[in-house]
GROMACS .gro file of C-alpha atoms in nm:
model
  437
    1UNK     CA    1  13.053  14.189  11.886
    2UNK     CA    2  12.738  14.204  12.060
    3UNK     CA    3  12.386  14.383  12.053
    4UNK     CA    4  12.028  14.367  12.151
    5UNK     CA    5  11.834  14.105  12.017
    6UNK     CA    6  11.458  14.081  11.938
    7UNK     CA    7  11.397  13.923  12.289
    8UNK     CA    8  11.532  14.229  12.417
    9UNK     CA    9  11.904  13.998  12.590
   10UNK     CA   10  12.226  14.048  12.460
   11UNK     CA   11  12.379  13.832  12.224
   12UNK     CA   12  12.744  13.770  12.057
   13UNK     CA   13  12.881  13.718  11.712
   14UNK     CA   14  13.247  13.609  11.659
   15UNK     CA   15  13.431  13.455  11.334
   16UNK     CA   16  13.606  13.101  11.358
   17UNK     CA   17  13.928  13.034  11.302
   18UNK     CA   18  14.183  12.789  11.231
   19UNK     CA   19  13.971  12.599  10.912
   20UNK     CA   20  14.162  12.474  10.709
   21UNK     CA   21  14.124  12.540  10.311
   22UNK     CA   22  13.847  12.342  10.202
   23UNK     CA   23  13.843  12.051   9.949
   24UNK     CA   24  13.582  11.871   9.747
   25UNK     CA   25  13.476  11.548   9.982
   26UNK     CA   26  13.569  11.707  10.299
   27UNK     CA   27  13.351  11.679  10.597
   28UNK     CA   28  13.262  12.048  10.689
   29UNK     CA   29  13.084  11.956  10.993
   30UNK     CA   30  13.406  11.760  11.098
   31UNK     CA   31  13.616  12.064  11.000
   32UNK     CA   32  13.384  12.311  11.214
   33UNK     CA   33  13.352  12.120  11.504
   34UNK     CA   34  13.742  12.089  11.540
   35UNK     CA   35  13.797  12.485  11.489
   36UNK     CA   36  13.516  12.578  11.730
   37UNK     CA   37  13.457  12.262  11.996
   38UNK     CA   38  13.279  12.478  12.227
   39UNK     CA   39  12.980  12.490  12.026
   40UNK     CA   40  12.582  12.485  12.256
   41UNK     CA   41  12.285  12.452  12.200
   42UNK     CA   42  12.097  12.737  12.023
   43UNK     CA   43  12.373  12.870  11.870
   44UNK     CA   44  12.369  12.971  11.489
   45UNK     CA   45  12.654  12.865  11.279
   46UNK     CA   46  12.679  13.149  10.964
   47UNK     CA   47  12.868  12.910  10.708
   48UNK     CA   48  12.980  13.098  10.352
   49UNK     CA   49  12.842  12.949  10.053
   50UNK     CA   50  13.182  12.890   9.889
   51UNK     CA   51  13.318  12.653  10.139
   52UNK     CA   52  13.024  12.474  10.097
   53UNK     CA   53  13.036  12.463   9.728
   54UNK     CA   54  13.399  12.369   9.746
   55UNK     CA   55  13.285  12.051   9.983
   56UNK     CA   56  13.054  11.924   9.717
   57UNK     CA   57  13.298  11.988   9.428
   58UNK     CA   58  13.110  12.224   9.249
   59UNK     CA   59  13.433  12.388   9.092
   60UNK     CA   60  13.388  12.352   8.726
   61UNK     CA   61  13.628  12.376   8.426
   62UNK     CA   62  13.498  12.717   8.253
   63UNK     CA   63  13.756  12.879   8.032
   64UNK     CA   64  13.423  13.122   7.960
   65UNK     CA   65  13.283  13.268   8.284
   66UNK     CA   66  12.989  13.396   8.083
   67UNK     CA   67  12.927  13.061   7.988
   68UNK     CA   68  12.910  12.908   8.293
   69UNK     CA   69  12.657  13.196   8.404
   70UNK     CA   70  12.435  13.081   8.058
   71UNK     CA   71  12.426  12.739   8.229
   72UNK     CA   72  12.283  12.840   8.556
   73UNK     CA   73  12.032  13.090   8.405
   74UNK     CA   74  11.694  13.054   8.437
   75UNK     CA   75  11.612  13.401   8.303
   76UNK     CA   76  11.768  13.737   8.271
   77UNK     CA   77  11.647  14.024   8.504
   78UNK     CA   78  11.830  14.311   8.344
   79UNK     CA   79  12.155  14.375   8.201
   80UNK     CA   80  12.396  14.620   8.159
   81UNK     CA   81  12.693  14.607   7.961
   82UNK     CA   82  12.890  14.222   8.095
   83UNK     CA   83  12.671  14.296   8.401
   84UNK     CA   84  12.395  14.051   8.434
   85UNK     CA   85  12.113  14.012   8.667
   86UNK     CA   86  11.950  13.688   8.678
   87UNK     CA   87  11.748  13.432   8.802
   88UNK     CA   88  11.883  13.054   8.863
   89UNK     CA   89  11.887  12.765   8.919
   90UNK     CA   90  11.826  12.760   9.273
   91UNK     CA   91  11.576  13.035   9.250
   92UNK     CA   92  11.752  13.330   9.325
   93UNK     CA   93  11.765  13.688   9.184
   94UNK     CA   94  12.140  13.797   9.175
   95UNK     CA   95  12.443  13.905   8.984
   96UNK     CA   96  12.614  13.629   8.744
   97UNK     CA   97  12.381  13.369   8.867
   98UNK     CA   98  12.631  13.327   9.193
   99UNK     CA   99  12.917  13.208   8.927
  100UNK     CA  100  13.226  13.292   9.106
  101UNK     CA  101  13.561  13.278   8.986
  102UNK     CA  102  13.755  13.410   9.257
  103UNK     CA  103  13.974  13.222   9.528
  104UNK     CA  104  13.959  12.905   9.306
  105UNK     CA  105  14.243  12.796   8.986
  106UNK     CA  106  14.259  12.989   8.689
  107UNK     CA  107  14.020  12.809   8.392
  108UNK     CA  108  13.740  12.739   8.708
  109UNK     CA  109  13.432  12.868   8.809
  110UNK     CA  110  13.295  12.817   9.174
  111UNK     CA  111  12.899  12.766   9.119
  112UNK     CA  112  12.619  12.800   9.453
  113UNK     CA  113  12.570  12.454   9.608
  114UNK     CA  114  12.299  12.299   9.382
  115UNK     CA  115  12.056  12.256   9.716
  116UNK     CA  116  12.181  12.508   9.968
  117UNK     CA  117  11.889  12.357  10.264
  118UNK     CA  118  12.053  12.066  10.226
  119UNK     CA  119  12.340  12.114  10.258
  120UNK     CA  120  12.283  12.324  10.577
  121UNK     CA  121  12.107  12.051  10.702
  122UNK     CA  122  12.359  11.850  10.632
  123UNK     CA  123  12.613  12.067  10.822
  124UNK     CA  124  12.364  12.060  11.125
  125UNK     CA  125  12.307  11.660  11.155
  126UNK     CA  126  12.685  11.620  11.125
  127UNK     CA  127  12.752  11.878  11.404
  128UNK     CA  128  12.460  11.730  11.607
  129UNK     CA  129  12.660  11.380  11.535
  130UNK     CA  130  13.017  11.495  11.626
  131UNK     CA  131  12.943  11.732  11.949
  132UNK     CA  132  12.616  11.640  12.064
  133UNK     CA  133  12.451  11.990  12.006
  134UNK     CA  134  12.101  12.128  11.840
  135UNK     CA  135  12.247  12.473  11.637
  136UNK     CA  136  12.092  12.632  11.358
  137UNK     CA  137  12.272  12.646  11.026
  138UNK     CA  138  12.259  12.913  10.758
  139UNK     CA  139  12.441  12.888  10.412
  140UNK     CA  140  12.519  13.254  10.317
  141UNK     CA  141  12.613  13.459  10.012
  142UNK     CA  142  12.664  13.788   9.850
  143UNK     CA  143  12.424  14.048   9.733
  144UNK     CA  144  12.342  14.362   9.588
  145UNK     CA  145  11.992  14.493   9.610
  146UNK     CA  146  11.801  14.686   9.440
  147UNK     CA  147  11.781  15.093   9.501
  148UNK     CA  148  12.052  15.030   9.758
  149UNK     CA  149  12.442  15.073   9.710
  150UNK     CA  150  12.668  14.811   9.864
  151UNK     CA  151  12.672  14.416   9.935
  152UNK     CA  152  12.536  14.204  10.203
  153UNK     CA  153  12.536  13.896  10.297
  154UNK     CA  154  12.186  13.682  10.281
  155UNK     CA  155  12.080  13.335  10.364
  156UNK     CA  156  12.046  13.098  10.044
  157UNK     CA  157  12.040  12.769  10.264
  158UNK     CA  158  11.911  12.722  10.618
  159UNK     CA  159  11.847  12.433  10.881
  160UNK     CA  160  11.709  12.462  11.228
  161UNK     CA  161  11.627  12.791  11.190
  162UNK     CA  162  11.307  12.985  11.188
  163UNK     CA  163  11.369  13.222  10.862
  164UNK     CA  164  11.079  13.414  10.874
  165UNK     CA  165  10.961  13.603  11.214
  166UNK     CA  166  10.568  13.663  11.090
  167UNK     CA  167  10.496  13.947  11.337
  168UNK     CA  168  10.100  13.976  11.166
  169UNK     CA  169   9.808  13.987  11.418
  170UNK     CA  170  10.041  14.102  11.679
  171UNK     CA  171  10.087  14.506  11.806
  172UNK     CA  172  10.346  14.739  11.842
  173UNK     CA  173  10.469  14.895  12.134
  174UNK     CA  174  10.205  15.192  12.111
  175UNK     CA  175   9.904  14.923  12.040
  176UNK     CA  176   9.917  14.959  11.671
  177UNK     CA  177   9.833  14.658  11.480
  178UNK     CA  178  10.055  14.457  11.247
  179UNK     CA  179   9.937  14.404  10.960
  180UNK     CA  180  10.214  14.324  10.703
  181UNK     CA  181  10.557  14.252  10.917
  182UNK     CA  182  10.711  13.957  10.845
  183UNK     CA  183  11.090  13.974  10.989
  184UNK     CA  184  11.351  13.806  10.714
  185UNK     CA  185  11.510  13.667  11.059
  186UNK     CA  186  11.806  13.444  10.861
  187UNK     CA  187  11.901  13.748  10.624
  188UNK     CA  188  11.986  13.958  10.961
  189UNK     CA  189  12.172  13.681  11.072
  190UNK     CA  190  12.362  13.649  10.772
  191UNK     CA  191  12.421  13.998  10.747
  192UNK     CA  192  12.549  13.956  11.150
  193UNK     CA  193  12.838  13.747  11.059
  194UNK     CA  194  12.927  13.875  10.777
  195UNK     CA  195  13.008  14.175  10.974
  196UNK     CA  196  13.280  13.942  11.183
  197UNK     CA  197  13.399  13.724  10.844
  198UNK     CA  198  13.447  14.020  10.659
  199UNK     CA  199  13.476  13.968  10.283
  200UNK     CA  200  13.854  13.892  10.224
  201UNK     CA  201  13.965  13.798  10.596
  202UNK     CA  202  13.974  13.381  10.543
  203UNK     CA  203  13.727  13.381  10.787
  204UNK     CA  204  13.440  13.186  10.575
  205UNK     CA  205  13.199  13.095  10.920
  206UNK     CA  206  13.078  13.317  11.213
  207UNK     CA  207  12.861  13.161  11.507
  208UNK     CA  208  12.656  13.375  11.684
  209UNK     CA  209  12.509  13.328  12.042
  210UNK     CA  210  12.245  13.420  12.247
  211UNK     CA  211  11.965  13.389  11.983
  212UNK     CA  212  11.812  13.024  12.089
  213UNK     CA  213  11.422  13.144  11.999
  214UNK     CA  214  11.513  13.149  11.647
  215UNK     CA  215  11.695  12.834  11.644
  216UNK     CA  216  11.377  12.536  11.603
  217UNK     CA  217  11.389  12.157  11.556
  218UNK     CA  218  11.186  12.158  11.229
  219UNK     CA  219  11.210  12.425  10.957
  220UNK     CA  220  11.113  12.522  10.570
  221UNK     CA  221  11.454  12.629  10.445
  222UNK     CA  222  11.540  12.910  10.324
  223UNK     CA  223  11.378  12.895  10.027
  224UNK     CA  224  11.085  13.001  10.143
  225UNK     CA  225  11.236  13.350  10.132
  226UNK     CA  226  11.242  13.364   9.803
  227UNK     CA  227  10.926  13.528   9.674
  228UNK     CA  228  10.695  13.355   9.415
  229UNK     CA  229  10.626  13.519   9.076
  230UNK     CA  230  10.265  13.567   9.143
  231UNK     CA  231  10.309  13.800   9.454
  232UNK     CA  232  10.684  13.999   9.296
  233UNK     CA  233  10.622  14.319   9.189
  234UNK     CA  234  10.922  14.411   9.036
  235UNK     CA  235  10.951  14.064   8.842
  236UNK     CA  236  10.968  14.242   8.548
  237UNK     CA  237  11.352  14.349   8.514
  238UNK     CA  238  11.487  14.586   8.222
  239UNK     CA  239  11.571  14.276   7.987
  240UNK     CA  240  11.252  14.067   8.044
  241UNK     CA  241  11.068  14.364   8.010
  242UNK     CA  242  11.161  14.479   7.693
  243UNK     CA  243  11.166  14.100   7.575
  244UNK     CA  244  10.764  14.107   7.713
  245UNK     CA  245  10.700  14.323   7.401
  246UNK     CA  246  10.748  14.000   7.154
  247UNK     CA  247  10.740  13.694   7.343
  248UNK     CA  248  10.523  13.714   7.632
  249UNK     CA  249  10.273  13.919   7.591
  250UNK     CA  250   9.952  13.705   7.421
  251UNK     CA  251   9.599  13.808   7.344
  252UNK     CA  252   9.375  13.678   7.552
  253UNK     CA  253   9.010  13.611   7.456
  254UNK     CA  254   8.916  13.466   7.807
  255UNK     CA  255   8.881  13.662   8.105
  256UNK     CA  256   8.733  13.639   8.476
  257UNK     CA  257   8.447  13.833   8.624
  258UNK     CA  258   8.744  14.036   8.818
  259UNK     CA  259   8.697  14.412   8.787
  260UNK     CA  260   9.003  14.599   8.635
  261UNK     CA  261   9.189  14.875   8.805
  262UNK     CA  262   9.042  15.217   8.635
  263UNK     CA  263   9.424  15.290   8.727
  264UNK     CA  264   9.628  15.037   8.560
  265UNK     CA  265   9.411  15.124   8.260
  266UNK     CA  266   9.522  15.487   8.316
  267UNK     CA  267   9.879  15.409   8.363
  268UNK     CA  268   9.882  15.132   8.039
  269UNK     CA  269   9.790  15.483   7.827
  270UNK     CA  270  10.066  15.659   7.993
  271UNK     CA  271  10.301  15.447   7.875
  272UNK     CA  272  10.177  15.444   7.494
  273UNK     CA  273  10.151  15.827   7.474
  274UNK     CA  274  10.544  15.783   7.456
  275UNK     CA  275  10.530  15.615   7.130
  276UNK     CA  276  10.733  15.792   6.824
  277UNK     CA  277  10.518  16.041   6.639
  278UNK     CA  278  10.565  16.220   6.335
  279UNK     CA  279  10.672  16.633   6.306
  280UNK     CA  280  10.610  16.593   6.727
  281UNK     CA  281  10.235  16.580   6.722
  282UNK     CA  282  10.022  16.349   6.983
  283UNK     CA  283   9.816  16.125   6.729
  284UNK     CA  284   9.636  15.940   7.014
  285UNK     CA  285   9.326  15.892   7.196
  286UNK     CA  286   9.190  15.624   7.390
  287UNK     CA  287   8.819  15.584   7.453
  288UNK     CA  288   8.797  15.400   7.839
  289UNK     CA  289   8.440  15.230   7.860
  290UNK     CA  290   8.485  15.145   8.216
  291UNK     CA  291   8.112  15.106   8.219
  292UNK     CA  292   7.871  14.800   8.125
  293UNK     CA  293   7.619  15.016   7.960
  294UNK     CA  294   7.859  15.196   7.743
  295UNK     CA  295   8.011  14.918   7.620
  296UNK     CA  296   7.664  14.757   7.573
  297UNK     CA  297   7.556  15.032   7.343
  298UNK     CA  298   7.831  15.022   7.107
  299UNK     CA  299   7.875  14.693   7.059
  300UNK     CA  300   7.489  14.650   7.032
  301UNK     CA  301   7.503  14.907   6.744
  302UNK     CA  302   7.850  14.722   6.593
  303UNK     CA  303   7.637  14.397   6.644
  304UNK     CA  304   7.364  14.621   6.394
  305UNK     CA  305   7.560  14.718   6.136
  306UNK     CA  306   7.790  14.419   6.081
  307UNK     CA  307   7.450  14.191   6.007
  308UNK     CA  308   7.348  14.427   5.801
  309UNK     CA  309   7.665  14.456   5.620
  310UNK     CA  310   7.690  14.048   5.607
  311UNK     CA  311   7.271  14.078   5.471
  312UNK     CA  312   7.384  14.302   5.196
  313UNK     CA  313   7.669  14.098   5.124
  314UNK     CA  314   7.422  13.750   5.052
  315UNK     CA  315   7.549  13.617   5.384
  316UNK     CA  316   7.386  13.293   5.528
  317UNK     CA  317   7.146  13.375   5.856
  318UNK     CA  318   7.376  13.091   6.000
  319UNK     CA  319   7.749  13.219   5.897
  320UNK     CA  320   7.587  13.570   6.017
  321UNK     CA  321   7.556  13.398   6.345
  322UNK     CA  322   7.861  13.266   6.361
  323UNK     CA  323   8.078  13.508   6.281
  324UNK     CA  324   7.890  13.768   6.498
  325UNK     CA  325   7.956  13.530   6.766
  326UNK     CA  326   8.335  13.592   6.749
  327UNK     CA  327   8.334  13.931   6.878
  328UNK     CA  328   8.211  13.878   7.166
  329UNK     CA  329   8.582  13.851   7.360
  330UNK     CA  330   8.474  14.210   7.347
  331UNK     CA  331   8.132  14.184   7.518
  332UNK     CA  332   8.273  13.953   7.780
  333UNK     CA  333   8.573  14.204   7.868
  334UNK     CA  334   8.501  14.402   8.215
  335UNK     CA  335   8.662  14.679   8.035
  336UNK     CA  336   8.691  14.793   7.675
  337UNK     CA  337   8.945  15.060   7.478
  338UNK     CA  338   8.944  15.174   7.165
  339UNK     CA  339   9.221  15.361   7.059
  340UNK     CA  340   9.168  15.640   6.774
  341UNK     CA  341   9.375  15.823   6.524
  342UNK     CA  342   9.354  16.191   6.482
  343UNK     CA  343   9.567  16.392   6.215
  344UNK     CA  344   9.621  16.718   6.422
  345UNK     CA  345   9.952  16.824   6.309
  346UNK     CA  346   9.972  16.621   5.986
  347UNK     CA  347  10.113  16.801   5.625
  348UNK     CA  348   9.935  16.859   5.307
  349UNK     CA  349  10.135  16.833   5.064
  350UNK     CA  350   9.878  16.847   4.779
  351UNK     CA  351  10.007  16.522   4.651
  352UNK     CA  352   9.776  16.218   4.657
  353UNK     CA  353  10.123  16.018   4.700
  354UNK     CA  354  10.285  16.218   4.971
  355UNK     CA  355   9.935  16.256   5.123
  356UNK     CA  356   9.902  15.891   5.114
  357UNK     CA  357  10.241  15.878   5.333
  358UNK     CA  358  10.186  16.098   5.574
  359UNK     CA  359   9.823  15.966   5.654
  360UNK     CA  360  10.074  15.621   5.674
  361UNK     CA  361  10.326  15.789   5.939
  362UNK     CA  362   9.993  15.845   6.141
  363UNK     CA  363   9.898  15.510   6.166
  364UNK     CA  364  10.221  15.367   6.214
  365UNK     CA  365  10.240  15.589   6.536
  366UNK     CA  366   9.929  15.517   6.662
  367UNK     CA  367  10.005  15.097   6.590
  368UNK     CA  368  10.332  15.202   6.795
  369UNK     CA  369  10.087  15.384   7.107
  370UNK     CA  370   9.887  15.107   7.072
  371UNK     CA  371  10.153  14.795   7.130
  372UNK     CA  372  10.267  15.030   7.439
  373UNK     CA  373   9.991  15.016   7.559
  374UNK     CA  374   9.919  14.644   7.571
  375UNK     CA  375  10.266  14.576   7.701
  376UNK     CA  376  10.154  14.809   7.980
  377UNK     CA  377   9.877  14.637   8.017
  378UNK     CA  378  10.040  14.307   8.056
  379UNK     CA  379  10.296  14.471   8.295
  380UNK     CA  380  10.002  14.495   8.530
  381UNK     CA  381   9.914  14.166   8.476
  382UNK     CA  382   9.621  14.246   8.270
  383UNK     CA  383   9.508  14.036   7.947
  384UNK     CA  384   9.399  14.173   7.653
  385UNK     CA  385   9.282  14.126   7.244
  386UNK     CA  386   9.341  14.430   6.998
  387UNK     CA  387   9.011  14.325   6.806
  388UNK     CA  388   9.016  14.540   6.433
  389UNK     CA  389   8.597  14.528   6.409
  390UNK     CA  390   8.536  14.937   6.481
  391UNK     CA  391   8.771  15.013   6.193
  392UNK     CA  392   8.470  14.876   5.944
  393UNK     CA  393   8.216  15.094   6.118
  394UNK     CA  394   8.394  15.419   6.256
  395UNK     CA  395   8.087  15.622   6.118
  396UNK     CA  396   7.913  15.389   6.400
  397UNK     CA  397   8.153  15.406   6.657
  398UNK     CA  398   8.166  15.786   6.641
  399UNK     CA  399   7.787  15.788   6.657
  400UNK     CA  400   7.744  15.587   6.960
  401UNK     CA  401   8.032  15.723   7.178
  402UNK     CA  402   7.968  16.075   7.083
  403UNK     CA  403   8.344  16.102   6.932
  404UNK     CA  404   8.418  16.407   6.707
  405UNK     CA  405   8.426  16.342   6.330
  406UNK     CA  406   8.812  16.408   6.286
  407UNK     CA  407   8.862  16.038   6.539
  408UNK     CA  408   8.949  15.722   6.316
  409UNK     CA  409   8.874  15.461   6.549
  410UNK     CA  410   9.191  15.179   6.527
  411UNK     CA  411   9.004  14.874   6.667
  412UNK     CA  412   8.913  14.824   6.972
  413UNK     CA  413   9.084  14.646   7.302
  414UNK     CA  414   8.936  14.393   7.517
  415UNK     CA  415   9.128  14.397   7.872
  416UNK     CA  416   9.056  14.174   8.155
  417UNK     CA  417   9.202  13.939   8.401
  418UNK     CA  418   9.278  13.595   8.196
  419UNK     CA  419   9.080  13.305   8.306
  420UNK     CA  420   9.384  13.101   8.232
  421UNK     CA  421   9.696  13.114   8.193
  422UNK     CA  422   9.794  13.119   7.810
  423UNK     CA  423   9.875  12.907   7.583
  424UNK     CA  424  10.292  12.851   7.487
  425UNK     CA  425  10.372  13.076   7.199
  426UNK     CA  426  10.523  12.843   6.887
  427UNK     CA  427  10.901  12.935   6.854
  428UNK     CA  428  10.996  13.187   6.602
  429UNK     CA  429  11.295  13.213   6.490
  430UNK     CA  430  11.396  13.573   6.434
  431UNK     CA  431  11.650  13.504   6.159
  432UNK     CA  432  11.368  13.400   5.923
  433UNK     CA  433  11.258  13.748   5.961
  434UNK     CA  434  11.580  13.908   5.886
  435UNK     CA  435  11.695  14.055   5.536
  436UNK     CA  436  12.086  14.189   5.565
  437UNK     CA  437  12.208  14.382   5.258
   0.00000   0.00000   0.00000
């Protein structure tokens, strides 16, 4: 098979036969070079992952597939029925953490060589040794992607290879600058043999020639590829996501001088607008002071009235101090909410007791807009305190935000970018919260 490389020459991709099936403690750079002797210099050996893991005896006794997939989990991504996506061991974002239990003896499991650079490197020196050649070596496996149907091959391991083509600062062919192309170099190879191995042709390495730029004497690996947490966007997967509700997200009283996006703000309300509300009615609001002078002026006039409450109430000047002092994770916030009930929509039922619950309903659905909205706001890796001080001075809080009379203000939200990261949450165990009848 051939095609036109990024150099603009030809180059060819065949499978290699004749390898025999591979064993734990066998040589695979041995096995290689006696299959395919007429390896050169530059060429890129495409080596499947399984042969590789079967070489360092990582077949494992696992009557319990899912099992083995608990032990190389890091975290879960999203899941679906026995379909899991997940993060492991080695770093990678995939189906079933790479467990595999086909081609191997019923009651095993085939897991993803524990350092897939490595062992590619590995592969390389002992092909270097045994024919006196400089290749490149990429361990591959299989993958689904996201928003796309169908598998591909990718590169989990590499050696002598350059991984990543960073095309930045250069031009295009028209002039244009670019700005943000980085070429995933090894993946296109992998996906290149994989075209010649095929997926159940017992052809488990491809070589592929006429590539030398990308082939280099020193190298990062491939796991370079794999993209940190801070810069993933999509990091949050179905699972974690709906797990971020009770164990990640924290309230955070710290936060940098880093202005906050007006429209991850906008998009955090979004989200708690679907809440549940009672008889279909829209029980929230959500005051935005995006600016330093309207957040100055009602907290100044909170500030006024809580002394004054804490004067009438035989206070200390000193406790007064000190406890005034603790609201101010909401002066220090670039960016303040506070979310209001309003009753549009509510019964009367005439009955101080059924009155009583439906005023309740109401605030349970705003407490439910309210958590959506901070898990929102954490999705867009955003901080934030739900602080309860306006609820003691709504007359107040109307006054100085000019808020119609029928808006119960429901505390008030500090949001900002956290100076550091938080602190661990202490383990809860849910059963302790758990009544069965």
């Amino acid at each position: 098979m051939s095609g036109s490389g990024s150099t603009g020459t030809g180059y060819r991709v065949w499978a290699v036969g004749g390898l025999p099936e591979v064993r734990a403690g066998d040589d695979l750079a041995k096995l290689i070079a006696a299959a395919e002797p007429g390896l050169a210099d530059g060429d890129v050996l495409l080596v499947t992952s399984k042969i590789v893991s079967k070489a360092e005896g990582r077949i494992v006794r696992a009557e319990d597939r899912e099992a083995a997939i608990d032990a190389e989990t890091v975290r879960v991504v999203a899941r679906r029925g026995t379909l899991r996506i997940v993060e492991n061991r080695q770093g990678l974002v995939m189906a079933a953490a790479g467990v595999d239990a086909s081609n191997t003896p019923a009651g095993t499991v085939l897991l993803l060589p524990e350092d897939p650079d490595a062992s590619a490197r590995l592969i390389r020196d002992g092909l270097r040794d045994a024919l006196g050649v400089e290749v490149g070596v990429v361990v591959t496996d299989t993958f689904g992607r996201p928003w796309r149907a169908g598998l591909t091959d990718v590169a989990i391991g590499a050696a002598g290879v350059r991984v990543l083509d960073d095309l930045r600062g250069g031009t295009d062919a028209h002039g244009n600058p670019l700005s943000a192309t980085v070429v995933a170099t090894a993946d296109e190879l992998a996906a290149a043999g994989d075209l010649v191995k095929g997926k159940a042709s017992a052809l488990p390495v491809a070589v592929v020639r006429g590539l030398g730029h990308v082939v280099v004497s020193d190298d990062a690996g491939a796991r370079v590829m794999v993209r940190g947490a801070r810069d993933d966007m999509f990091r949050l997967g179905t699972s974690e996501a709906v797990r971020l509700a009770v164990t990640q997200r924290r309230t955070v009283r710290s936060f940098t001088d880093e202005p906050v996006d007006p429209g991850a703000v906008r998009r955090a309300v979004a989200a708690a607008v679907t809440a549940p509300a009672p008889h279909h009615t829209t029980p929230w609001r959500f005051v935005l002071l995006e600016s330093a002078a309207s957040r100055v002026r009602l907290l100044d006039a909170m500030r006024d009235a809580w002394i004054a409450d804490l004067r009438r109430d035989g206070k200390p000047e000193e406790s007064i101090a000190k406890r005034v002092r603790r609201g101010d994770v909401l002066r220090d916030a670039p960016c303040l909410v506070v979310p209001c009930l309003v009753m549009d929509g509510s019964h009367t039922y005439g009955d101080a007791r059924r009155d009583a619950a439906e005023r309740e309903m109401f605030v349970v659905a705003t407490g439910a807009g309210v958590q959506n909205f901070l898990v929102a706001l954490a999705g867009e890796r955003l901080g934030s305190a739900w602080v309860s001080s306006t609820m003691f001075c709504r007359d107040v809080v109307r006054e100085a935000l000019e808020l119609p009379d029928d808006w119960d203000p429901m505390g008030a939200v500090a949001v900002g970018h956290p100076a550091q990261e938080p602190r661990a949450r202490a383990e809860r165990e849910a059963g302790d919260f758990i009544a069965v009848r």
